[in-house]
């Protein structure tokens, strides 16, 4: 949780839904204690009274209001995304001799073909240490696409993106804007990563790994045709916007990826370490909602 100590007028201007969104993301709204009715002292005090102590922020977190239903159906050709079928972790890892080129024709694949191509990919060394590929999760009708970095340990084990602590925060952030990883259309957010395999010990993705994996993400965007992409963290930004600018310099405006609006925001794992920036992430989500007119 982080406190948001803004001016009383800012706080007063928040409606119930905005307060609920902030609470969902763990941003506490601090509200100053209402001024006590002054009672005229008979005589002037010798010393002015000390300022009233701030009321504990937790006391001012309002109960979460349910997000109003918003249904904006988007026409899509594809059917529901097939379920993840994780490879048993006992399956043998590939040796370096087994590295091969990525399957051809990724740019023509449908969802099923693409998922199979990712599952069988041996195009970089990450296939040696992975337990499962992590294709993505969500409904293909979802009109937001969230792009993260790479699977971590839990994701590698379960074959689904963002299932650890960062994923729980991501789910709360999505809930705060009336969306979820299982929602359809305007209630949904498809979640995918730049890399589909876990880098050993969660090290940073390497350029050649990103290059090998990029066509898969490109095809996911083409098939999904999202109304908006939320790029979370520097590797999503590098891949989608081809930029190494810091997140702080890229957020707050609308970028484009193949004509799709892109909003840049902090990675949830960063927000867990730097909760003070949750309010900036909230502003990014507000910009995303504005951009899609929701
Ligand atoms: N971080 C990511 O970027 N992606 C995941 O799937 C999990 C953690």
mmCIF file of N, CA, C and O in Angstrom, residues 249-285:
data_model
loop_
_atom_site.group_PDB
_atom_site.id
_atom_site.type_symbol
_atom_site.label_atom_id
_atom_site.label_comp_id
_atom_site.label_asym_id
_atom_site.label_seq_id
_atom_site.Cartn_x
_atom_site.Cartn_y
_atom_site.Cartn_z
ATOM 1 N N UNK A 249 9.948 8.467 -18.812
ATOM 2 C CA UNK A 249 9.935 9.443 -19.910
ATOM 3 C C UNK A 249 8.921 9.077 -20.993
ATOM 4 O O UNK A 249 8.610 9.890 -21.861
ATOM 5 N N UNK A 250 8.450 7.856 -20.977
ATOM 6 C CA UNK A 250 7.548 7.406 -22.047
ATOM 7 C C UNK A 250 6.082 7.377 -21.616
ATOM 8 O O UNK A 250 5.184 7.380 -22.454
ATOM 9 N N UNK A 251 5.860 7.326 -20.305
ATOM 10 C CA UNK A 251 4.489 7.221 -19.842
ATOM 11 C C UNK A 251 3.803 8.590 -19.955
ATOM 12 O O UNK A 251 4.460 9.604 -20.168
ATOM 13 N N UNK A 252 2.469 8.564 -19.904
ATOM 14 C CA UNK A 252 1.722 9.822 -19.930
ATOM 15 C C UNK A 252 1.321 10.261 -21.320
ATOM 16 O O UNK A 252 0.719 11.318 -21.488
ATOM 17 N N UNK A 253 1.670 9.482 -22.336
ATOM 18 C CA UNK A 253 1.209 9.815 -23.689
ATOM 19 C C UNK A 253 0.912 8.526 -24.449
ATOM 20 O O UNK A 253 1.284 7.441 -24.008
ATOM 21 N N UNK A 254 0.259 8.704 -25.590
ATOM 22 C CA UNK A 254 -0.164 7.537 -26.363
ATOM 23 C C UNK A 254 0.839 7.282 -27.489
ATOM 24 O O UNK A 254 1.076 8.156 -28.323
ATOM 25 N N UNK A 255 1.438 6.099 -27.459
ATOM 26 C CA UNK A 255 2.348 5.678 -28.535
ATOM 27 C C UNK A 255 1.561 4.787 -29.507
ATOM 28 O O UNK A 255 0.387 4.500 -29.291
ATOM 29 N N UNK A 256 2.236 4.334 -30.539
ATOM 30 C CA UNK A 256 1.546 3.477 -31.520
ATOM 31 C C UNK A 256 2.398 2.266 -31.826
ATOM 32 O O UNK A 256 3.626 2.383 -31.942
ATOM 33 N N UNK A 257 1.760 1.137 -31.955
ATOM 34 C CA UNK A 257 2.418 -0.070 -32.449
ATOM 35 C C UNK A 257 1.536 -0.602 -33.571
ATOM 36 O O UNK A 257 0.405 -1.040 -33.320
ATOM 37 N N UNK A 258 2.028 -0.525 -34.802
ATOM 38 C CA UNK A 258 1.226 -0.958 -35.963
ATOM 39 C C UNK A 258 -0.184 -0.376 -35.887
ATOM 40 O O UNK A 258 -1.167 -1.118 -36.009
ATOM 41 N N UNK A 259 -0.269 0.889 -35.593
ATOM 42 C CA UNK A 259 -1.555 1.589 -35.520
ATOM 43 C C UNK A 259 -2.385 1.321 -34.273
ATOM 44 O O UNK A 259 -3.474 1.877 -34.118
ATOM 45 N N UNK A 260 -1.914 0.475 -33.381
ATOM 46 C CA UNK A 260 -2.646 0.222 -32.128
ATOM 47 C C UNK A 260 -2.094 1.167 -31.058
ATOM 48 O O UNK A 260 -0.866 1.259 -30.899
ATOM 49 N N UNK A 261 -2.957 1.875 -30.336
ATOM 50 C CA UNK A 261 -2.448 2.759 -29.263
ATOM 51 C C UNK A 261 -1.733 1.941 -28.184
ATOM 52 O O UNK A 261 -2.213 0.866 -27.799
ATOM 53 N N UNK A 262 -0.616 2.467 -27.737
ATOM 54 C CA UNK A 262 0.173 1.799 -26.685
ATOM 55 C C UNK A 262 0.335 2.754 -25.510
ATOM 56 O O UNK A 262 0.748 3.904 -25.684
ATOM 57 N N UNK A 263 -0.007 2.284 -24.329
ATOM 58 C CA UNK A 263 0.237 3.040 -23.105
ATOM 59 C C UNK A 263 1.375 2.341 -22.358
ATOM 60 O O UNK A 263 1.340 1.129 -22.148
ATOM 61 N N UNK A 264 2.348 3.134 -21.973
ATOM 62 C CA UNK A 264 3.512 2.596 -21.259
ATOM 63 C C UNK A 264 3.288 2.761 -19.759
ATOM 64 O O UNK A 264 2.854 3.820 -19.300
ATOM 65 N N UNK A 265 3.568 1.712 -19.018
ATOM 66 C CA UNK A 265 3.461 1.832 -17.567
ATOM 67 C C UNK A 265 4.510 0.944 -16.905
ATOM 68 O O UNK A 265 5.250 0.214 -17.562
ATOM 69 N N UNK A 266 4.548 1.050 -15.567
ATOM 70 C CA UNK A 266 5.542 0.286 -14.815
ATOM 71 C C UNK A 266 5.158 -1.188 -14.759
ATOM 72 O O UNK A 266 3.971 -1.538 -14.753
ATOM 73 N N UNK A 267 6.170 -2.020 -14.671
ATOM 74 C CA UNK A 267 5.940 -3.457 -14.516
ATOM 75 C C UNK A 267 5.434 -3.710 -13.087
ATOM 76 O O UNK A 267 5.929 -3.098 -12.139
ATOM 77 N N UNK A 268 4.455 -4.612 -12.920
ATOM 78 C CA UNK A 268 3.939 -4.866 -11.570
ATOM 79 C C UNK A 268 5.025 -5.299 -10.581
ATOM 80 O O UNK A 268 4.931 -4.965 -9.385
ATOM 81 N N UNK A 269 6.047 -6.012 -11.045
ATOM 82 C CA UNK A 269 7.119 -6.415 -10.112
ATOM 83 C C UNK A 269 7.856 -5.176 -9.602
ATOM 84 O O UNK A 269 8.246 -5.098 -8.430
ATOM 85 N N UNK A 270 8.021 -4.184 -10.469
ATOM 86 C CA UNK A 270 8.624 -2.913 -10.041
ATOM 87 C C UNK A 270 7.707 -2.229 -9.020
ATOM 88 O O UNK A 270 8.171 -1.684 -8.011
ATOM 89 N N UNK A 271 6.403 -2.266 -9.285
ATOM 90 C CA UNK A 271 5.463 -1.591 -8.374
ATOM 91 C C UNK A 271 5.453 -2.255 -6.995
ATOM 92 O O UNK A 271 5.245 -1.575 -5.982
ATOM 93 N N UNK A 272 5.698 -3.562 -6.965
ATOM 94 C CA UNK A 272 5.769 -4.229 -5.656
ATOM 95 C C UNK A 272 6.969 -3.718 -4.869
ATOM 96 O O UNK A 272 6.917 -3.600 -3.646
ATOM 97 N N UNK A 273 8.032 -3.395 -5.583
ATOM 98 C CA UNK A 273 9.235 -2.884 -4.901
ATOM 99 C C UNK A 273 9.148 -1.384 -4.651
ATOM 100 O O UNK A 273 9.808 -0.858 -3.761
ATOM 101 N N UNK A 274 8.341 -0.701 -5.449
ATOM 102 C CA UNK A 274 8.248 0.773 -5.363
ATOM 103 C C UNK A 274 6.779 1.194 -5.300
ATOM 104 O O UNK A 274 6.251 1.805 -6.245
ATOM 105 N N UNK A 275 6.099 0.865 -4.205
ATOM 106 C CA UNK A 275 4.652 1.106 -4.156
ATOM 107 C C UNK A 275 4.275 2.583 -4.307
ATOM 108 O O UNK A 275 3.159 2.891 -4.691
ATOM 109 N N UNK A 276 5.214 3.476 -4.059
ATOM 110 C CA UNK A 276 4.914 4.900 -4.221
ATOM 111 C C UNK A 276 4.491 5.215 -5.654
ATOM 112 O O UNK A 276 3.733 6.156 -5.909
ATOM 113 N N UNK A 277 4.972 4.407 -6.609
ATOM 114 C CA UNK A 277 4.648 4.660 -8.010
ATOM 115 C C UNK A 277 3.333 4.037 -8.453
ATOM 116 O O UNK A 277 2.955 4.159 -9.629
ATOM 117 N N UNK A 278 2.620 3.394 -7.528
ATOM 118 C CA UNK A 278 1.314 2.828 -7.907
ATOM 119 C C UNK A 278 0.357 3.922 -8.374
ATOM 120 O O UNK A 278 -0.485 3.701 -9.223
ATOM 121 N N UNK A 279 0.490 5.104 -7.791
ATOM 122 C CA UNK A 279 -0.446 6.160 -8.221
ATOM 123 C C UNK A 279 -0.147 6.617 -9.647
ATOM 124 O O UNK A 279 -1.046 7.001 -10.380
ATOM 125 N N UNK A 280 1.125 6.520 -10.041
ATOM 126 C CA UNK A 280 1.429 6.832 -11.451
ATOM 127 C C UNK A 280 0.848 5.735 -12.351
ATOM 128 O O UNK A 280 0.334 6.018 -13.433
ATOM 129 N N UNK A 281 0.957 4.507 -11.887
ATOM 130 C CA UNK A 281 0.385 3.408 -12.678
ATOM 131 C C UNK A 281 -1.131 3.573 -12.789
ATOM 132 O O UNK A 281 -1.726 3.268 -13.828
ATOM 133 N N UNK A 282 -1.733 4.077 -11.728
ATOM 134 C CA UNK A 282 -3.180 4.329 -11.775
ATOM 135 C C UNK A 282 -3.489 5.393 -12.836
ATOM 136 O O UNK A 282 -4.415 5.267 -13.626
ATOM 137 N N UNK A 283 -2.662 6.425 -12.859
ATOM 138 C CA UNK A 283 -2.855 7.468 -13.883
ATOM 139 C C UNK A 283 -2.690 6.860 -15.282
ATOM 140 O O UNK A 283 -3.415 7.227 -16.209
ATOM 141 N N UNK A 284 -1.767 5.918 -15.426
ATOM 142 C CA UNK A 284 -1.576 5.268 -16.728
ATOM 143 C C UNK A 284 -2.825 4.473 -17.113
ATOM 144 O O UNK A 284 -3.239 4.476 -18.277
ATOM 145 N N UNK A 285 -3.406 3.796 -16.132
ATOM 146 C CA UNK A 285 -4.637 3.036 -16.419
ATOM 147 C C UNK A 285 -5.771 3.979 -16.798
ATOM 148 O O UNK A 285 -6.580 3.673 -17.677
#
